PDB file of C-alpha atoms in Angstrom:
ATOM      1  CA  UNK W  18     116.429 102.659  95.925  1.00 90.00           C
ATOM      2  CA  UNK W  19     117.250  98.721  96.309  1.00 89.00           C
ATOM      3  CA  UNK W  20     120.766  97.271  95.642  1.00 87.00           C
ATOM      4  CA  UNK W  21     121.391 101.143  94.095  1.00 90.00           C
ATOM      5  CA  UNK W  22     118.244 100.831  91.760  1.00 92.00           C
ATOM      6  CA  UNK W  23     115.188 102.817  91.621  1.00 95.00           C
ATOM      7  CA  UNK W  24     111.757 101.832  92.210  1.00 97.00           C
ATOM      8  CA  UNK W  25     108.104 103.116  92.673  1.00 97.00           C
ATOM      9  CA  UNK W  26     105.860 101.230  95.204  1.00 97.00           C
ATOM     10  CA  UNK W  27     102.296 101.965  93.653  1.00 97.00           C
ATOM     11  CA  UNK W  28      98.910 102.165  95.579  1.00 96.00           C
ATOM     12  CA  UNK W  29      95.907 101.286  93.965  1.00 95.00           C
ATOM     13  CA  UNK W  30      92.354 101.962  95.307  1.00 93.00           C
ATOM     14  CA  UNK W  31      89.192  99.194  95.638  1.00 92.00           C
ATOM     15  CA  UNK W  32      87.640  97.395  94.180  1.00 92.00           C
ATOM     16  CA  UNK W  33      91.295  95.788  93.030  1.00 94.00           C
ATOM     17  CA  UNK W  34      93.706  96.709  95.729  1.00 95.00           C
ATOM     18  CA  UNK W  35      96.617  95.894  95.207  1.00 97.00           C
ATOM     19  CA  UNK W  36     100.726  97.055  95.306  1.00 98.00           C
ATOM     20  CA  UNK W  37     102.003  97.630  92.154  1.00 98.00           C
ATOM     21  CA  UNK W  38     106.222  97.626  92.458  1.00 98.00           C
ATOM     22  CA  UNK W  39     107.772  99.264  88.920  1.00 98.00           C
ATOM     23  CA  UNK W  40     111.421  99.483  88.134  1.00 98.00           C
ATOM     24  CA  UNK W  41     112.921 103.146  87.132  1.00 97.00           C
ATOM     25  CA  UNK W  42     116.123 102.227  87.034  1.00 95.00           C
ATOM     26  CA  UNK W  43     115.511 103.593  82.714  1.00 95.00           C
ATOM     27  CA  UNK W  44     113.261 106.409  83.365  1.00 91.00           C
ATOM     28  CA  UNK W  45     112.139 106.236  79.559  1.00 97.00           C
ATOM     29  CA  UNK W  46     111.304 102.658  79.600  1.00 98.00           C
ATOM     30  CA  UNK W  47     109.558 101.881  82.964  1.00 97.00           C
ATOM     31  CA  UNK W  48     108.687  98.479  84.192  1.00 98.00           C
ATOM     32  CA  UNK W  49     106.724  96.552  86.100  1.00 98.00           C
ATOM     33  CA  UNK W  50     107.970  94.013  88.270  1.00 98.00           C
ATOM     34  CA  UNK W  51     105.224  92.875  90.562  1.00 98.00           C
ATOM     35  CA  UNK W  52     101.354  93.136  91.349  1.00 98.00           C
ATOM     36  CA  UNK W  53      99.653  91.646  94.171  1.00 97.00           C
ATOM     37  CA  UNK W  54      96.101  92.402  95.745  1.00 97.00           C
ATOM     38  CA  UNK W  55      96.303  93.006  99.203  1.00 97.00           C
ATOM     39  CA  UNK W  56      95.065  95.170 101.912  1.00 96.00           C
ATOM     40  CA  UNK W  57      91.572  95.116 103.627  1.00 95.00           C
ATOM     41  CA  UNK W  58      89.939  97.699 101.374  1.00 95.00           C
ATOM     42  CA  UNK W  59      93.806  98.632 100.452  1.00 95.00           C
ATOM     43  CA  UNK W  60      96.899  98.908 100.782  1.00 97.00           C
ATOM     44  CA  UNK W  61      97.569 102.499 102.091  1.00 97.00           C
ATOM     45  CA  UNK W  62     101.579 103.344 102.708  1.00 97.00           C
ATOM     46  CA  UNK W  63     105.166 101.257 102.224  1.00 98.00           C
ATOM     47  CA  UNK W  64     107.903 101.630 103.955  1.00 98.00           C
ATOM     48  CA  UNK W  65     111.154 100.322 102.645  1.00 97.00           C
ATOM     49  CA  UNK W  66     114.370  99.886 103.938  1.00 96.00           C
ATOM     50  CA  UNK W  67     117.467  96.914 104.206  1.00 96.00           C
ATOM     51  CA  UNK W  68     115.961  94.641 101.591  1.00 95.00           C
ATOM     52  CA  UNK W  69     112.437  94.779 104.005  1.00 97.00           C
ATOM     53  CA  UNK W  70     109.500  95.809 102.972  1.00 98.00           C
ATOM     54  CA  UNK W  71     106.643  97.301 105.544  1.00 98.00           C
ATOM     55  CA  UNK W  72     103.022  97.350 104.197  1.00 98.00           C
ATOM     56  CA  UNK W  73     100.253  99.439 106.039  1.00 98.00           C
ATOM     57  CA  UNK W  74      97.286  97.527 104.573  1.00 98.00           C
ATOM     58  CA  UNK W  75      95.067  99.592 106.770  1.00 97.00           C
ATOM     59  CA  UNK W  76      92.167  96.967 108.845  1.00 96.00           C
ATOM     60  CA  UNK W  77      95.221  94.313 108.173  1.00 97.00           C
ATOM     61  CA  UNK W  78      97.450  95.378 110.188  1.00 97.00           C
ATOM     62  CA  UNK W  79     101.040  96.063 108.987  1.00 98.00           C
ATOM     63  CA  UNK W  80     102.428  93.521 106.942  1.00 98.00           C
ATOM     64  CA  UNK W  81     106.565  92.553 106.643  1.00 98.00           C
ATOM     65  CA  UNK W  82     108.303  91.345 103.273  1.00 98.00           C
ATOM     66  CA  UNK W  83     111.021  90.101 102.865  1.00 97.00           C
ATOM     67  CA  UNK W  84     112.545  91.823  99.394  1.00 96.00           C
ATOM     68  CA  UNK W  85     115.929  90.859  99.750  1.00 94.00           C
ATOM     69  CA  UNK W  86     117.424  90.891 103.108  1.00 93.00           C
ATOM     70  CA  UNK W  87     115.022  89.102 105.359  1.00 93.00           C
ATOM     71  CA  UNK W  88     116.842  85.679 104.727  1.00 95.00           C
ATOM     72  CA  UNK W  89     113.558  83.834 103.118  1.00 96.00           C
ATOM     73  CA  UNK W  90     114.565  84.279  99.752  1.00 96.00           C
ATOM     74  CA  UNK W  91     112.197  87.295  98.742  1.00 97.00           C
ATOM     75  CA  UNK W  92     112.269  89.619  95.774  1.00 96.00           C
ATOM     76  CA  UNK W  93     110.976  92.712  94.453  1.00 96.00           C
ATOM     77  CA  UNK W  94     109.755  90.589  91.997  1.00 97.00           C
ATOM     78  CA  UNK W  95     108.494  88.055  94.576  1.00 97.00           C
ATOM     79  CA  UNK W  96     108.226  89.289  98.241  1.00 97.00           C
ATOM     80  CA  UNK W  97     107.867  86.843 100.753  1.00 98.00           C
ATOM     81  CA  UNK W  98     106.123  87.472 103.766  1.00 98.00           C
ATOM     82  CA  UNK W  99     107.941  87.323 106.858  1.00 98.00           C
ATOM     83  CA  UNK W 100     105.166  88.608 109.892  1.00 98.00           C
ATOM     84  CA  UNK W 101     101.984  90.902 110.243  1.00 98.00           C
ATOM     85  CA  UNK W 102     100.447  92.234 113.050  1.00 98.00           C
ATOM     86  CA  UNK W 103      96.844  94.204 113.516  1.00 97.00           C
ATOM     87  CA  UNK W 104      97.362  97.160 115.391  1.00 97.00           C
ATOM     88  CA  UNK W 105      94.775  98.160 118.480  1.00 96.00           C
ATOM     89  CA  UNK W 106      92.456 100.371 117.347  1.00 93.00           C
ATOM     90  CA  UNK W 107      92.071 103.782 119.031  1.00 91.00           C
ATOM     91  CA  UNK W 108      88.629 103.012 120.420  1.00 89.00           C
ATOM     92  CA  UNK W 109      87.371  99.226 121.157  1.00 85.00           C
ATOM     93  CA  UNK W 110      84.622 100.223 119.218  1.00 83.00           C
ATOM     94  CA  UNK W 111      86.865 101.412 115.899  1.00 84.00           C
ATOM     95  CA  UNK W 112      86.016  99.043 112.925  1.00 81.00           C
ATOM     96  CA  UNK W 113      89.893  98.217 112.786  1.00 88.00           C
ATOM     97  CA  UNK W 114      93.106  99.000 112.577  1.00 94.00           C
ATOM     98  CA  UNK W 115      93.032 101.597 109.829  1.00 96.00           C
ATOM     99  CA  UNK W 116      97.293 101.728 109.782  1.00 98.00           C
ATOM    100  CA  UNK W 117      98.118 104.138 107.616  1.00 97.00           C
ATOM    101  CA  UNK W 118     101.584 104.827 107.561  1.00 98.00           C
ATOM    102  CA  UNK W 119     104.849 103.090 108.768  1.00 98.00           C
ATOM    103  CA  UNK W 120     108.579 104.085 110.007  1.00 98.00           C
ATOM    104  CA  UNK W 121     111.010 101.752 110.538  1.00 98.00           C
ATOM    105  CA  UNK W 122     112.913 103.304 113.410  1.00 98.00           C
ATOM    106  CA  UNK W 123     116.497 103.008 112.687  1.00 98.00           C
ATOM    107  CA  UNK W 124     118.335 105.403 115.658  1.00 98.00           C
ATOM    108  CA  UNK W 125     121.615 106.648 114.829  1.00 97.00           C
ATOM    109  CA  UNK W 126     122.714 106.337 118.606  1.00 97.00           C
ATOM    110  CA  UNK W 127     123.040 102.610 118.057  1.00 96.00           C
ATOM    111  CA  UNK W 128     122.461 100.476 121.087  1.00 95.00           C
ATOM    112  CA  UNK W 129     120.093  97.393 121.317  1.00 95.00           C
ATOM    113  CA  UNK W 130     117.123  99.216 120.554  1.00 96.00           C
ATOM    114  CA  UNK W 131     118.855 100.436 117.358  1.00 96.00           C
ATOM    115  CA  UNK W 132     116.896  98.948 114.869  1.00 98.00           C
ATOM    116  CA  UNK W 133     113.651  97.185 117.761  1.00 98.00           C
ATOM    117  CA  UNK W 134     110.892 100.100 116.750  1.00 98.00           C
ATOM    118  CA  UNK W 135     108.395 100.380 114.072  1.00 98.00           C
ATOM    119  CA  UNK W 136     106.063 103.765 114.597  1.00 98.00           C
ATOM    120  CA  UNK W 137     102.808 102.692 112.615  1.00 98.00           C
ATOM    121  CA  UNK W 138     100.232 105.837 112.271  1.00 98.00           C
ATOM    122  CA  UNK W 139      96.610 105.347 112.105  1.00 97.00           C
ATOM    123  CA  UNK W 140      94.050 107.407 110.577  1.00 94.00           C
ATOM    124  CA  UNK W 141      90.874 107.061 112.350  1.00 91.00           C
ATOM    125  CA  UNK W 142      87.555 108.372 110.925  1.00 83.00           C
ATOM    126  CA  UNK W 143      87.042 111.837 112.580  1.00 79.00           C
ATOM    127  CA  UNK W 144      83.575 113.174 113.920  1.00 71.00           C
ATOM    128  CA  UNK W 145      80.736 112.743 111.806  1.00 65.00           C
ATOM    129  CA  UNK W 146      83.321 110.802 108.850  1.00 61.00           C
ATOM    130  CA  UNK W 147      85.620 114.034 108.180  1.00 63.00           C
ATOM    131  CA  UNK W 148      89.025 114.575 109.758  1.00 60.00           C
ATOM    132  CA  UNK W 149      87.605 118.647 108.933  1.00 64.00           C
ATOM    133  CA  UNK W 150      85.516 118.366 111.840  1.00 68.00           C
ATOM    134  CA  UNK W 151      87.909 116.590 113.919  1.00 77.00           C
ATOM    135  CA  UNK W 152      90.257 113.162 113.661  1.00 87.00           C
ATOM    136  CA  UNK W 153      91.077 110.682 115.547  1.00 92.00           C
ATOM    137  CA  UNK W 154      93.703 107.966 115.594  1.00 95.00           C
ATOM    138  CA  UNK W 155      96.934 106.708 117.439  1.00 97.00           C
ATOM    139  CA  UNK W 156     100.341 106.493 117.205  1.00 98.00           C
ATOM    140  CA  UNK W 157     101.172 102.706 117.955  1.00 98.00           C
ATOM    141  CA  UNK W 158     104.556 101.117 118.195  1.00 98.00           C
ATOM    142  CA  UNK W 159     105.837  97.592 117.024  1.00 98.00           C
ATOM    143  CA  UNK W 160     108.477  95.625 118.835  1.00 98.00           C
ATOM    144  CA  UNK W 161     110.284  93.848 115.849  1.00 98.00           C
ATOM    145  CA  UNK W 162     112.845  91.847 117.328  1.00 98.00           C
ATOM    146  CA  UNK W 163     111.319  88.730 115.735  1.00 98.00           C
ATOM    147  CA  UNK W 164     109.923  90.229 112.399  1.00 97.00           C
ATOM    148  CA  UNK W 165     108.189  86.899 112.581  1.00 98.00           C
ATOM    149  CA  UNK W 166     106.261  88.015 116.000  1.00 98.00           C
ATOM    150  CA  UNK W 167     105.956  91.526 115.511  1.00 98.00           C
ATOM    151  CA  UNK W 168     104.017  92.777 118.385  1.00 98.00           C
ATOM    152  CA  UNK W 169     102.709  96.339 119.787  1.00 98.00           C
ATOM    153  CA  UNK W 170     104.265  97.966 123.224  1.00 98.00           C
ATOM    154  CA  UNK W 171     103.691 101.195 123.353  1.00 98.00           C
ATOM    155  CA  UNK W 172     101.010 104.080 121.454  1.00 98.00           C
ATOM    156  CA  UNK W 173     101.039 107.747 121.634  1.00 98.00           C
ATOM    157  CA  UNK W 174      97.155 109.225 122.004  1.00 97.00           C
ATOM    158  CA  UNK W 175      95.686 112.815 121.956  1.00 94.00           C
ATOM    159  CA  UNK W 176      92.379 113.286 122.546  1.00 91.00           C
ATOM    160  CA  UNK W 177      89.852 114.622 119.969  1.00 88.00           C
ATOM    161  CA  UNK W 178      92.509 114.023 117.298  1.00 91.00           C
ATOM    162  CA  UNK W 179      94.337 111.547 115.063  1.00 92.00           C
ATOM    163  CA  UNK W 180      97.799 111.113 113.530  1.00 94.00           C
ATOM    164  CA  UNK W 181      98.368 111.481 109.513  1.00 93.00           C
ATOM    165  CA  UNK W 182     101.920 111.319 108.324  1.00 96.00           C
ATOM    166  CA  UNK W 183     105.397 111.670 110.209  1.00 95.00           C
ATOM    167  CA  UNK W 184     108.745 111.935 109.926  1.00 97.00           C
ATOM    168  CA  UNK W 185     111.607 110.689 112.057  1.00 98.00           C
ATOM    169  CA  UNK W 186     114.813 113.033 112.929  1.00 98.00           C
ATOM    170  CA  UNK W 187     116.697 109.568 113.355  1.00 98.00           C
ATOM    171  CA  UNK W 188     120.170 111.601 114.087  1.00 98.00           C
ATOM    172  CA  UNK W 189     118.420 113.156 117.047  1.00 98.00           C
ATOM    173  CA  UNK W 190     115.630 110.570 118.288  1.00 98.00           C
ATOM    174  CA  UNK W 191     112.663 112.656 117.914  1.00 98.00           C
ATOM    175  CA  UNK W 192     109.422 111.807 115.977  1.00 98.00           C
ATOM    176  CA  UNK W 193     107.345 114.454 114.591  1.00 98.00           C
ATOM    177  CA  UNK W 194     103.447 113.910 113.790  1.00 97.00           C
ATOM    178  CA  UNK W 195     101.462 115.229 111.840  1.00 95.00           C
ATOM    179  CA  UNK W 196      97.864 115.418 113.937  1.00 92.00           C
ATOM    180  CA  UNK W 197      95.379 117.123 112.137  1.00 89.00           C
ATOM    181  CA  UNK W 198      93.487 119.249 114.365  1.00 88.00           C
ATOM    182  CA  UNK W 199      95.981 119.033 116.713  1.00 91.00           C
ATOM    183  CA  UNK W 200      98.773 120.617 115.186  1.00 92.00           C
ATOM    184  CA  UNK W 201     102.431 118.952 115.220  1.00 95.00           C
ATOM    185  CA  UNK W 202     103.992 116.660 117.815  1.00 96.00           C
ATOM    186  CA  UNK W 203     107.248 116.201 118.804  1.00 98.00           C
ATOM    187  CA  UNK W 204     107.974 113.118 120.642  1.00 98.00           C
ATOM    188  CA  UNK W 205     111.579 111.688 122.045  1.00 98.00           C
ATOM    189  CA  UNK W 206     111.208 107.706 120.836  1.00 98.00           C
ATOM    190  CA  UNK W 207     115.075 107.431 121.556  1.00 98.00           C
ATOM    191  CA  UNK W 208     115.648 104.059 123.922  1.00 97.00           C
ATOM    192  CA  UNK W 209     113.317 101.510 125.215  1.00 98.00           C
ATOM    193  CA  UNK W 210     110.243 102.217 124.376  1.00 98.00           C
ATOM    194  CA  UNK W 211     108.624  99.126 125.517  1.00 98.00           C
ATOM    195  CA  UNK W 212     109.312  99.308 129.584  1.00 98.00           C
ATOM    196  CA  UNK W 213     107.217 101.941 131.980  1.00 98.00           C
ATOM    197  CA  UNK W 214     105.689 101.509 135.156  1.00 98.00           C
ATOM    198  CA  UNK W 215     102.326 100.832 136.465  1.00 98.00           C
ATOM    199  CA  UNK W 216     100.954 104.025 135.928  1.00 98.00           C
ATOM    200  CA  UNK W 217     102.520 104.450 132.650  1.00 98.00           C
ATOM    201  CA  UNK W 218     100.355 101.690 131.208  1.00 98.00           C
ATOM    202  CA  UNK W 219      97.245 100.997 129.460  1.00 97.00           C
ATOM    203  CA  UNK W 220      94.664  98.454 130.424  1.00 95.00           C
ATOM    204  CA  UNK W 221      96.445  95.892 127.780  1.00 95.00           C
ATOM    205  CA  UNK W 222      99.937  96.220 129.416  1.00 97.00           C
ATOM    206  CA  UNK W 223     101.131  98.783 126.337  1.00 98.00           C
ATOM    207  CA  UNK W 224     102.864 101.926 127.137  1.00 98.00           C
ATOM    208  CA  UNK W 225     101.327 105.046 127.152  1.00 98.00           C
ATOM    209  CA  UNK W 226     104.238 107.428 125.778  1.00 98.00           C
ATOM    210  CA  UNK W 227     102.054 110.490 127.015  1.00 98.00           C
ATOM    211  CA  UNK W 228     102.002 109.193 130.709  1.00 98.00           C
ATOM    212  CA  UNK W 229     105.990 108.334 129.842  1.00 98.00           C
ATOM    213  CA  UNK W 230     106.223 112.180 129.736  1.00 98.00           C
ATOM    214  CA  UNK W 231     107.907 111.551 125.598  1.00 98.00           C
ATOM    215  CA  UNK W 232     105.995 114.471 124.380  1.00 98.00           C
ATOM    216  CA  UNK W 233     108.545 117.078 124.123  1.00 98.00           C
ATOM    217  CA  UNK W 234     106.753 119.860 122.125  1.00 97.00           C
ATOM    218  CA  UNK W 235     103.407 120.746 120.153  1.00 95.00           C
ATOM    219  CA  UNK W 236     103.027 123.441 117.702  1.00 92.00           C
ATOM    220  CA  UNK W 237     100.021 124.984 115.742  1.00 89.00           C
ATOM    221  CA  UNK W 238      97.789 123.138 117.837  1.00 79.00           C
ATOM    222  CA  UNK W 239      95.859 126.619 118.401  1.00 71.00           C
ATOM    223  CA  UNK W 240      95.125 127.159 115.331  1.00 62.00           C
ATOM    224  CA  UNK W 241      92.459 126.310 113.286  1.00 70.00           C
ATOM    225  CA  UNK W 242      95.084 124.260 110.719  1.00 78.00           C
ATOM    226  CA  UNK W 243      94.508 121.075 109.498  1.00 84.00           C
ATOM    227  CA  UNK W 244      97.948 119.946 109.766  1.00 90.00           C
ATOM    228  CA  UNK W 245      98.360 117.198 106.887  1.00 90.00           C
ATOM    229  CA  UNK W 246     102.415 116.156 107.065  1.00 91.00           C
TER     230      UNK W 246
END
């Protein structure tokens, strides 16, 4: 729901890509409000919250509208883009970002980090092309406090395995993942997740929230479940 009215935020695969917004605010007379072709082959998973919209546009990075409350005079109708950034893939020799999902972190602790984090999943290709013989892909996090600049600081990785969907317990500050072969993981991403020592960091200066001790759980990881959302 914007401004108390209901929309759908539409996917649609190559060779047109494009987001497709439609207004069900009259469930018998749906309409559509907006097309637009992006996404490098598509556009994959929206995230929308506070008049912003988040686009995971997969080998494009993630992509920030403004649809009515990022001051630039965006619409539903008429987004506006307001920043993108390509996240690192999970291997230098990945073919791209692949982001496939995005959470705009919005921690009910408050504080200055309140409102900093967006957790962007990516769904890597797993061995042989199929996630059933094993996945890969990383949890990376955005630093938004410019939504002009957004930039990655920190990424969650599990080896032999890759992230699909997840869902944030905002009240309590926990993230959990969906991760394929892997089972689920439950990871703290309450407070700065952007600062860690020496040891705690990758080559490229982001955090590695697995060296940062933020795993707090896995379950199902045993099994032979191919853990979906």
């Amino acid at each position: 729901r914007v401004d108390g009215k209901l929309y759908a935020f539409l996917s649609i695969d190559p060779p047109d890509a494009r987001l497709v917004i439609v207004d069900l605010s009259n469930p018998e007379d749906p309409r559509e409000v907006m097309v637009r072709m992006m996404g490098k082959p598509y556009v994959h998973d929206v995230f929308v919250r506070d008049g912003l919209l988040f686009t995971a546009l997969w080998n494009d990075g993630v992509t920030i509208w403004d649809v009515g409350g990022g001051g630039k005079g965006g619409t539903l109708a008429d987004p506006v883009q307001i920043g993108n950034v390509r996240t690192a893939p999970w291997t230098p020799s990945a073919s791209g970002s692949e982001a496939h999902n995005v959470w705009w972190f919005h921690d009910a602790a408050g504080g200055d980090n309140a409102k900093r984090f967006v957790f962007v999943g990516e769904e890597a290709p797993g061995t042989g092309g199929s996630v059933l013989n094993s996945s890969n892909g990383d949890i990376h996090v955005l630093d938004v406090s410019d939504m002009s600049a957004p930039r990655e600081v920190a990424f969650y990785h599990v080896d032999g395995a890759g992230t699909h969907n997840f869902s944030v317990d905002e009240e309590r500050g926990i993230l959990y993942a969906a991760y394929y072969n892997a089972g689920v993981r439950a990871l703290d991403v309450r407070g700065d997740l952007s600062t860690c020592s020496a040891d705690q960091k990758a080559a490229d200066g982001r955090c590695d929230l697995g060296k940062m001790g933020r795993e707090l759980a896995a379950g199902l990881s045993n099994a032979q479940t191919y853990i979906w959302g």
